[in-house]
mmCIF file of C-alpha atoms and ligand atoms in Angstrom:
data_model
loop_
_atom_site.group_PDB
_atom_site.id
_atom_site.type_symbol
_atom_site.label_atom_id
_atom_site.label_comp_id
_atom_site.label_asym_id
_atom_site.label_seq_id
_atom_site.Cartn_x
_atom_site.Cartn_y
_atom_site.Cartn_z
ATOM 1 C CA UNK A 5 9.619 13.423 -13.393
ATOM 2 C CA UNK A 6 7.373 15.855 -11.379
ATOM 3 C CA UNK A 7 5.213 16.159 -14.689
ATOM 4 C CA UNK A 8 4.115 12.302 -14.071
ATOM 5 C CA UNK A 9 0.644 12.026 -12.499
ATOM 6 C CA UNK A 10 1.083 10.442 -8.477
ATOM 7 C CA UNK A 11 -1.562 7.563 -8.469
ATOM 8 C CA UNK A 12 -3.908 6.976 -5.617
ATOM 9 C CA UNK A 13 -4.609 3.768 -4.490
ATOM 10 C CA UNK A 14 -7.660 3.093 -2.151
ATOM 11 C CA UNK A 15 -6.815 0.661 0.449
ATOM 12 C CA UNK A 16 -10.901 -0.780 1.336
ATOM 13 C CA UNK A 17 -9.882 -3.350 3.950
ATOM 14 C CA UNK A 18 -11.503 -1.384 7.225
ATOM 15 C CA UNK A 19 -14.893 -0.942 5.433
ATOM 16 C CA UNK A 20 -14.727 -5.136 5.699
ATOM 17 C CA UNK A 21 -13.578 -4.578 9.534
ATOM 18 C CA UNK A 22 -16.906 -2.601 9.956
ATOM 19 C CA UNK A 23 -18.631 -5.223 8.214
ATOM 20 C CA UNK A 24 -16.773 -8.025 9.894
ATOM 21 C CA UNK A 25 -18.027 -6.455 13.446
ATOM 22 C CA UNK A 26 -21.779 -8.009 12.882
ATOM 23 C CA UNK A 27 -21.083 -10.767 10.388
ATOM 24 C CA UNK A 28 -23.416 -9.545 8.116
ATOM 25 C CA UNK A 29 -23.044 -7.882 4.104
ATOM 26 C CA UNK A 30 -23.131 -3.852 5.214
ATOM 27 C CA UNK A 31 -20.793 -1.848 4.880
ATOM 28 C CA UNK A 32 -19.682 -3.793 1.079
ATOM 29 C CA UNK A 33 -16.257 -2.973 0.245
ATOM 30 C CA UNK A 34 -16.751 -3.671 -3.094
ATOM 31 C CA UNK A 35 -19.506 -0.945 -2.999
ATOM 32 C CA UNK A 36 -16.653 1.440 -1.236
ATOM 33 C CA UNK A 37 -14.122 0.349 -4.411
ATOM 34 C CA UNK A 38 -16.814 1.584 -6.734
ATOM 35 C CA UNK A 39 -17.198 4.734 -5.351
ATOM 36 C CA UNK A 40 -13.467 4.904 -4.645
ATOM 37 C CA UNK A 41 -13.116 4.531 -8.496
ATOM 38 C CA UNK A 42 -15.838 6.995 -9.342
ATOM 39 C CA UNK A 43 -14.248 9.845 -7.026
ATOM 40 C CA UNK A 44 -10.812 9.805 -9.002
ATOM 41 C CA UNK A 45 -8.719 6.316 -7.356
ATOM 42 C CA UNK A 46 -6.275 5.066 -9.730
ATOM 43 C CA UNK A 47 -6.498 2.159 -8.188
ATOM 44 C CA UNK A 48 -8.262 -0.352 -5.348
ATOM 45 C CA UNK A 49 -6.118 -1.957 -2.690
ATOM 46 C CA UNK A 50 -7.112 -5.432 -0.204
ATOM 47 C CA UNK A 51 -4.833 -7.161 2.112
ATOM 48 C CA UNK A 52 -6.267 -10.472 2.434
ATOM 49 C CA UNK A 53 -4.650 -11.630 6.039
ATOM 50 C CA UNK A 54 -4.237 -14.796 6.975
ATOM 51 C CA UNK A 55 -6.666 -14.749 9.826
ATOM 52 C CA UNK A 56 -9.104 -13.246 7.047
ATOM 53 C CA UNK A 57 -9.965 -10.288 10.061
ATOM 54 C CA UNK A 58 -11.091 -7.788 7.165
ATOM 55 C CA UNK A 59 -10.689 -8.826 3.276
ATOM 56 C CA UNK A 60 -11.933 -12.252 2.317
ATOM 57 C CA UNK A 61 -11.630 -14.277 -0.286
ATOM 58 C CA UNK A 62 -15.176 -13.954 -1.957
ATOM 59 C CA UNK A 63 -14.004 -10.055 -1.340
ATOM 60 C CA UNK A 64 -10.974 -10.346 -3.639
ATOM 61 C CA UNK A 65 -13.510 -12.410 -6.455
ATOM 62 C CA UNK A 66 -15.978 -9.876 -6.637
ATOM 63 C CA UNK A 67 -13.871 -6.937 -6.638
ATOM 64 C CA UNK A 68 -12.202 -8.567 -9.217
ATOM 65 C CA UNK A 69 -15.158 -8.907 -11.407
ATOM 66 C CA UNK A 70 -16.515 -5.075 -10.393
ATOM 67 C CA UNK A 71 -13.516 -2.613 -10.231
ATOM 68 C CA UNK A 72 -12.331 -1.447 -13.943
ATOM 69 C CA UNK A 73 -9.241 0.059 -12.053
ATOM 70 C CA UNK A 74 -6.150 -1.861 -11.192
ATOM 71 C CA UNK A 75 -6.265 -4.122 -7.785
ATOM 72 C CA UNK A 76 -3.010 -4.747 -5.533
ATOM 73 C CA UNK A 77 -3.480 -7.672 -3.837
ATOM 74 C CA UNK A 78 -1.239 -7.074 -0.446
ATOM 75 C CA UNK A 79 -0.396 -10.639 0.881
ATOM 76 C CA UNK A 80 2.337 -12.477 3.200
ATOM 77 C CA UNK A 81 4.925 -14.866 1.338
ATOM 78 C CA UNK A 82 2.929 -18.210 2.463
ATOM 79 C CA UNK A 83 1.855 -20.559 0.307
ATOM 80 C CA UNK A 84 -1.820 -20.258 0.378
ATOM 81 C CA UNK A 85 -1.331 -16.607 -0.537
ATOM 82 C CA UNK A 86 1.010 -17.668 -3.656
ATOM 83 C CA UNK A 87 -2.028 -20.143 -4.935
ATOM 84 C CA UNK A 88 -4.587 -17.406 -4.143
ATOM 85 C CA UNK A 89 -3.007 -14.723 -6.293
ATOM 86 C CA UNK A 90 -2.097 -17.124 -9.304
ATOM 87 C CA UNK A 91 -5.795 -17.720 -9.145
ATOM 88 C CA UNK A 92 -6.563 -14.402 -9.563
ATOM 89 C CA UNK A 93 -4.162 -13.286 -11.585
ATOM 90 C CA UNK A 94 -4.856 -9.350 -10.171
ATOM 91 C CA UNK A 95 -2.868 -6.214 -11.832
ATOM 92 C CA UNK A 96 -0.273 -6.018 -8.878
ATOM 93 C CA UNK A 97 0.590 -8.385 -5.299
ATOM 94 C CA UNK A 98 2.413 -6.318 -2.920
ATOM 95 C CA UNK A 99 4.315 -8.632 -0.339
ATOM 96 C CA UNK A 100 3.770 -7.388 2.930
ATOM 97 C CA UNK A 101 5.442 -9.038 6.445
ATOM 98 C CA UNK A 102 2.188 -10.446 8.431
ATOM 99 C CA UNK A 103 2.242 -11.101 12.351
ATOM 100 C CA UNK A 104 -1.175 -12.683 13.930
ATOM 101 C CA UNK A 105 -0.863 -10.697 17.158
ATOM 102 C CA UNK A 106 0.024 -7.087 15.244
ATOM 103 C CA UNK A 107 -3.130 -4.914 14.378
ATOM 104 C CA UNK A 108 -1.664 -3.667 11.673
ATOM 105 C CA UNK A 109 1.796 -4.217 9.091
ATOM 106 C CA UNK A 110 3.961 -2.787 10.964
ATOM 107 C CA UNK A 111 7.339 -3.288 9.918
ATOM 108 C CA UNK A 112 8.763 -3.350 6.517
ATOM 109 C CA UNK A 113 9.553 -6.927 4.979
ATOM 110 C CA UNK A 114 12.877 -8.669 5.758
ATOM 111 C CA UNK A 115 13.791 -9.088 1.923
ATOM 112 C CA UNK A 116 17.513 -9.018 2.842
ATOM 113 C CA UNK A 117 16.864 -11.675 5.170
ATOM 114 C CA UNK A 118 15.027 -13.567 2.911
ATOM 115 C CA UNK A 119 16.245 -13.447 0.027
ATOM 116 C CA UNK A 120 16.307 -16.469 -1.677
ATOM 117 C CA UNK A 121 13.188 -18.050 -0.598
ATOM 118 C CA UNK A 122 11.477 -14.739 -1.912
ATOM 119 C CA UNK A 123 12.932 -15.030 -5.087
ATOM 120 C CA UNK A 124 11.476 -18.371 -5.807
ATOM 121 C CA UNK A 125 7.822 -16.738 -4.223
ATOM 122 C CA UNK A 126 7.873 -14.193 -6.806
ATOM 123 C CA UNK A 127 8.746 -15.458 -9.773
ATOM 124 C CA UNK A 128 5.392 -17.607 -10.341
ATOM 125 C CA UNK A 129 3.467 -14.254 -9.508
ATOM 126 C CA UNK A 130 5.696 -12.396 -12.073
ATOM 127 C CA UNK A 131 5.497 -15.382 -14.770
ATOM 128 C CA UNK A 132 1.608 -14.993 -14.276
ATOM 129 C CA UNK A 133 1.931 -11.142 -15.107
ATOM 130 C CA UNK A 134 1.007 -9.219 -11.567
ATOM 131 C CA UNK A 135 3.596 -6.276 -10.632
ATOM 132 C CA UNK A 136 4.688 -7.377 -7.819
ATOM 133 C CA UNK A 137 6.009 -5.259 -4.985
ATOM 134 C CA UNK A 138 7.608 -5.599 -1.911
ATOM 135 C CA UNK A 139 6.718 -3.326 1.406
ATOM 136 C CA UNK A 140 9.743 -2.419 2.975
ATOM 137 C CA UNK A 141 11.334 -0.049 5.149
ATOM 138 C CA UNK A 142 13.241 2.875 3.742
ATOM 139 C CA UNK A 143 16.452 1.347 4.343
ATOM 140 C CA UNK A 144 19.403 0.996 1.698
ATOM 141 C CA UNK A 145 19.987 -3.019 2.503
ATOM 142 C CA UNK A 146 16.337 -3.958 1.836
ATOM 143 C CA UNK A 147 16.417 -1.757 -1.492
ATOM 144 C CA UNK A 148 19.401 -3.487 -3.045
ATOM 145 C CA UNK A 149 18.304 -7.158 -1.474
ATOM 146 C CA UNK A 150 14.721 -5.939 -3.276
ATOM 147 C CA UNK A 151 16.993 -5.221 -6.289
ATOM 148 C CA UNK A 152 19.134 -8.104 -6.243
ATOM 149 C CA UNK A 153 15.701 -10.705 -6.674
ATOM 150 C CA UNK A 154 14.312 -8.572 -9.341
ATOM 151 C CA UNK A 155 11.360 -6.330 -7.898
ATOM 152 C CA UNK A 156 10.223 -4.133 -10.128
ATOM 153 C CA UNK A 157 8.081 -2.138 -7.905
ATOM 154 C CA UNK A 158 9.045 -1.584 -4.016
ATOM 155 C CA UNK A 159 6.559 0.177 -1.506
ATOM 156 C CA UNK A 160 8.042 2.624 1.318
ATOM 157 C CA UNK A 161 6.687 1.955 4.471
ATOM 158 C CA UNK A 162 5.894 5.880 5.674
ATOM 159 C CA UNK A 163 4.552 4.427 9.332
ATOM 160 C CA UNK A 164 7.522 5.830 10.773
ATOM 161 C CA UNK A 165 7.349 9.191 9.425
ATOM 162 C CA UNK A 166 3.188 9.377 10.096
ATOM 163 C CA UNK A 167 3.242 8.528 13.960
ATOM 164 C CA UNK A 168 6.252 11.366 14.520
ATOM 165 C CA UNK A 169 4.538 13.522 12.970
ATOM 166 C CA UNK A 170 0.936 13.058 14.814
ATOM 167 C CA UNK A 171 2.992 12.866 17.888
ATOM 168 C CA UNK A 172 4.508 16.364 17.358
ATOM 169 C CA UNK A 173 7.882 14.753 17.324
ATOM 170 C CA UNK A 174 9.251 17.166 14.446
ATOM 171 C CA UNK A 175 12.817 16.187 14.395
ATOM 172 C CA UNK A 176 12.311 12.723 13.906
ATOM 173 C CA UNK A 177 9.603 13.126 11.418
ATOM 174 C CA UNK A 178 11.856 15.202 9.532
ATOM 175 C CA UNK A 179 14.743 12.569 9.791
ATOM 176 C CA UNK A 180 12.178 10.152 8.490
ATOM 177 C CA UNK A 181 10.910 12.057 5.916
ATOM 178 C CA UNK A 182 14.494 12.311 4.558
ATOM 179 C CA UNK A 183 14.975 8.579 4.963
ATOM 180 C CA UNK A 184 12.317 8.530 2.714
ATOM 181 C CA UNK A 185 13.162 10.875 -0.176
ATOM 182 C CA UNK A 186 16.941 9.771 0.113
ATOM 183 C CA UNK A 187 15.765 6.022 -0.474
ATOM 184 C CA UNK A 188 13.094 7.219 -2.823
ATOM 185 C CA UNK A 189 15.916 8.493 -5.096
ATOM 186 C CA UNK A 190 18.106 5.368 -4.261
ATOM 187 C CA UNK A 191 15.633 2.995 -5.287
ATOM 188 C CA UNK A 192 14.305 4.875 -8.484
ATOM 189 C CA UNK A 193 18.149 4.787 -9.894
ATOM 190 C CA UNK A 194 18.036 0.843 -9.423
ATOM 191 C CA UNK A 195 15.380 1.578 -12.188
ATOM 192 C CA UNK A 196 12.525 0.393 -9.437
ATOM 193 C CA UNK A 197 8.915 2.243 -9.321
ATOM 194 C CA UNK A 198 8.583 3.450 -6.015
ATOM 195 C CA UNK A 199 5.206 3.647 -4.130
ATOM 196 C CA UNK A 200 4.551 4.677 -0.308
ATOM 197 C CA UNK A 201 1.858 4.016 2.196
ATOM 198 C CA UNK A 202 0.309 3.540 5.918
ATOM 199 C CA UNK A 203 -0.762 5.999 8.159
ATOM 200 C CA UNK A 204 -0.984 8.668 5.332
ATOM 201 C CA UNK A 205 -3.443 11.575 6.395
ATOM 202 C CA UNK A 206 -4.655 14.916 5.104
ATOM 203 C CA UNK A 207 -2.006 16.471 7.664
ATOM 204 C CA UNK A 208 0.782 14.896 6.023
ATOM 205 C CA UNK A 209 0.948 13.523 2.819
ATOM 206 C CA UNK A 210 1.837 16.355 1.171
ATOM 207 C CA UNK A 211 5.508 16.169 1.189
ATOM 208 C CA UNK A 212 5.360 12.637 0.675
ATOM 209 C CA UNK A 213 3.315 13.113 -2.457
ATOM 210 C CA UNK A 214 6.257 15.857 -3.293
ATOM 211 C CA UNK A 215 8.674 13.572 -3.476
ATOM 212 C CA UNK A 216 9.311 12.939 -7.247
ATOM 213 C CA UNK A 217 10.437 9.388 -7.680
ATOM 214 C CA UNK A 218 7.105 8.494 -5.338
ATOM 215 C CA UNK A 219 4.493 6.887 -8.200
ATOM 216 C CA UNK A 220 1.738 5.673 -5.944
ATOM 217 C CA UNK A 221 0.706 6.150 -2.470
ATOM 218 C CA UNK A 222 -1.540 3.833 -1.330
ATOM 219 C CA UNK A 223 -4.252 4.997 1.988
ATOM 220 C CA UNK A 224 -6.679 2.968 3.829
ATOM 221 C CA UNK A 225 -7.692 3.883 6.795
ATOM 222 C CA UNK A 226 -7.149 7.755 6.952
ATOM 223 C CA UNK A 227 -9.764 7.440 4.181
ATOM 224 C CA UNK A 228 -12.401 5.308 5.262
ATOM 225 C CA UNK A 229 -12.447 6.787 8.821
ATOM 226 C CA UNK A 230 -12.736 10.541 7.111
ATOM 227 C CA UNK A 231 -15.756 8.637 4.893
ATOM 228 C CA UNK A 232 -17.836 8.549 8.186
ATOM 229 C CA UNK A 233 -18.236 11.963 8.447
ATOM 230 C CA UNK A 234 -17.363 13.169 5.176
ATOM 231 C CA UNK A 235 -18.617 10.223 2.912
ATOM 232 C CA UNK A 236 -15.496 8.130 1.222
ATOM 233 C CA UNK A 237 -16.128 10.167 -2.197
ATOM 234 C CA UNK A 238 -15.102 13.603 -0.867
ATOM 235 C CA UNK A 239 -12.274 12.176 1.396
ATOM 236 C CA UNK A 240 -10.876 10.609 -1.648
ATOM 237 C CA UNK A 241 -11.563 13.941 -3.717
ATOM 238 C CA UNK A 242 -9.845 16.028 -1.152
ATOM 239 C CA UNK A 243 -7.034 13.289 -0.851
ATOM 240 C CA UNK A 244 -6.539 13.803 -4.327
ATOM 241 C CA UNK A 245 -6.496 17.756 -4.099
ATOM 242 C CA UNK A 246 -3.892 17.344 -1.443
ATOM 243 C CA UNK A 247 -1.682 14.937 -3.290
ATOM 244 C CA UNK A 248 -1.665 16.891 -6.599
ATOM 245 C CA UNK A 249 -1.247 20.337 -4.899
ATOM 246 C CA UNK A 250 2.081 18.631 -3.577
ATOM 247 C CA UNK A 251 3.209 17.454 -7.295
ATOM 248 C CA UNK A 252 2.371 20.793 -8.798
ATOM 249 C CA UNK A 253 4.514 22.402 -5.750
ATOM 250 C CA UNK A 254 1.613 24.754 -4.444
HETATM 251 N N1 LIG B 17 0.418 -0.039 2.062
HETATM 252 C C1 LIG B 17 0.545 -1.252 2.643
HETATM 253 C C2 LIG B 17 1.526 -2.216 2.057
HETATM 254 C C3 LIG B 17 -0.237 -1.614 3.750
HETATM 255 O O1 LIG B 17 -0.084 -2.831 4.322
HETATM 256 C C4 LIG B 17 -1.188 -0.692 4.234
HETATM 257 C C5 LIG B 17 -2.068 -1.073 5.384
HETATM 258 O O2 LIG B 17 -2.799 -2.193 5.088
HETATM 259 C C6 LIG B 17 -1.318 0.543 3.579
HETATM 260 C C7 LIG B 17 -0.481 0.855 2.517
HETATM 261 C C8 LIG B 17 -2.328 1.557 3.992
HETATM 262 O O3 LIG B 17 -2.093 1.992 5.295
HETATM 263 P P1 LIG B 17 -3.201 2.839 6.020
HETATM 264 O O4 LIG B 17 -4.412 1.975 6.150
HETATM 265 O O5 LIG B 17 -2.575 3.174 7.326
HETATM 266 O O6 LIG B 17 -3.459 4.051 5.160
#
């Protein structure tokens, strides 16, 4: 399993923040997806939010018609986002629980909660061929509820595991990062692809990228805040380095 190449997904969204902050065309984040692509992603993620704060929807077309790499479209389970995507049509949709008020996703989604009506969301999406994925916490109910509706792909929510670890709390961050691998393994004998993501950094994604059932790891903002004083191509080259040091166990 180790032997099986971790993909990198570019999350662009804060280059349209940057842009958003004047109303005007600069930074492009389709111009940051191009160079994403060119440094080594695997793939280009945008979360187009409800409140449209970053991403918008002329985003999503043109990175559609520029990017020859895979997008995941990360949405909430409303309708508008359902219609969106079916427009679209993009490689993978990656349901993510949205809040107005939060800066960021910062829970995983309540599929156990939810169950049915997120069966009937997804099918459409998976009838119209996009992987679809669910963002969830590393927690045993959500993986079998995740399971139980027929997601082939589920995304671990690593927030938890990033913010004890900036915060020097090293117990917890260990306990996370074994909630993690333990669901990671959990998940992947359901037969589900497992991908991970937010608040991944240089410091520590490496033993989240060591974790063998983990496919894709998906970074955003880590990236494009390195890319102002790097530029985004190194920061995704040394991202890279980083995450395939981890799979080759150096
Ligand atoms: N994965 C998902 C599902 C997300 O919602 C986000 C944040 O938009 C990320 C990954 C990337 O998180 P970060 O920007 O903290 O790297």
């Amino acid at each position: 399993m180790t032997e099986e190449k971790l993909r990198l997904g570019v999350n662009i969204d804060h280059v349209a923040t940057v842009r958003n902050a004047r109303g005007g065309t600069t930074p492009d984040p389709v111009r940051a997806a191009l160079l994403a692509q060119q440094a080594g992603a695997d793939g280009i993620t945008a979360h187009l939010r409800e409140d449209r704060r970053h991403i918008t929807d002329s985003d999503i077309e043109k990175l559609m018609e520029a990017i020859s790499i895979p997008l995941n479209l990360e949405m909430a389970a409303t309708d508008e986002m359902q219609k969106i995507a079916l427009r679209h049509t993009p490689h993978a949709v990656c349901i993510v629980p949205e809040k107005r008020e939060e800066r960021t996703t910062e829970g995983g989604l309540e599929v156990a909660r939810d169950e049915n009506r997120l069966a009937h969301f997804i099918a459409p999406l998976r009838g119209a061929g996009c992987r679809v994925s669910m963002f969830i916490a590393a927690d045993r109910h959500q993986i079998e509820a995740a399971h139980r509706i027929g997601t082939p792909v589920i995304e671990l929510h690593t927030g938890a595991y990033c913010d004890a670890h900036a915060a020097g709390r090293l117990e917890e961050r260990d306990a996370e990062l074994e909630k993690l691998r333990s669901m990671a393994t959990f998940a992947h004998e359901f037969g589900m692809e497992v991908h991970a993501g937010h608040g991944l950094t240089y410091d520590c994604v490496q033993p989240v990228a060591a974790c063998p059932e983990v496919r894709e790891l998906n970074i955003g903002h880590f990236l494009i805040a390195e890319a102002i004083f790097s530029g985004l191509e190194t920061a995704v080259l040394r991202m890279r380095v980083l995450m395939d040091e981890a799979r080759a166990g150096r």
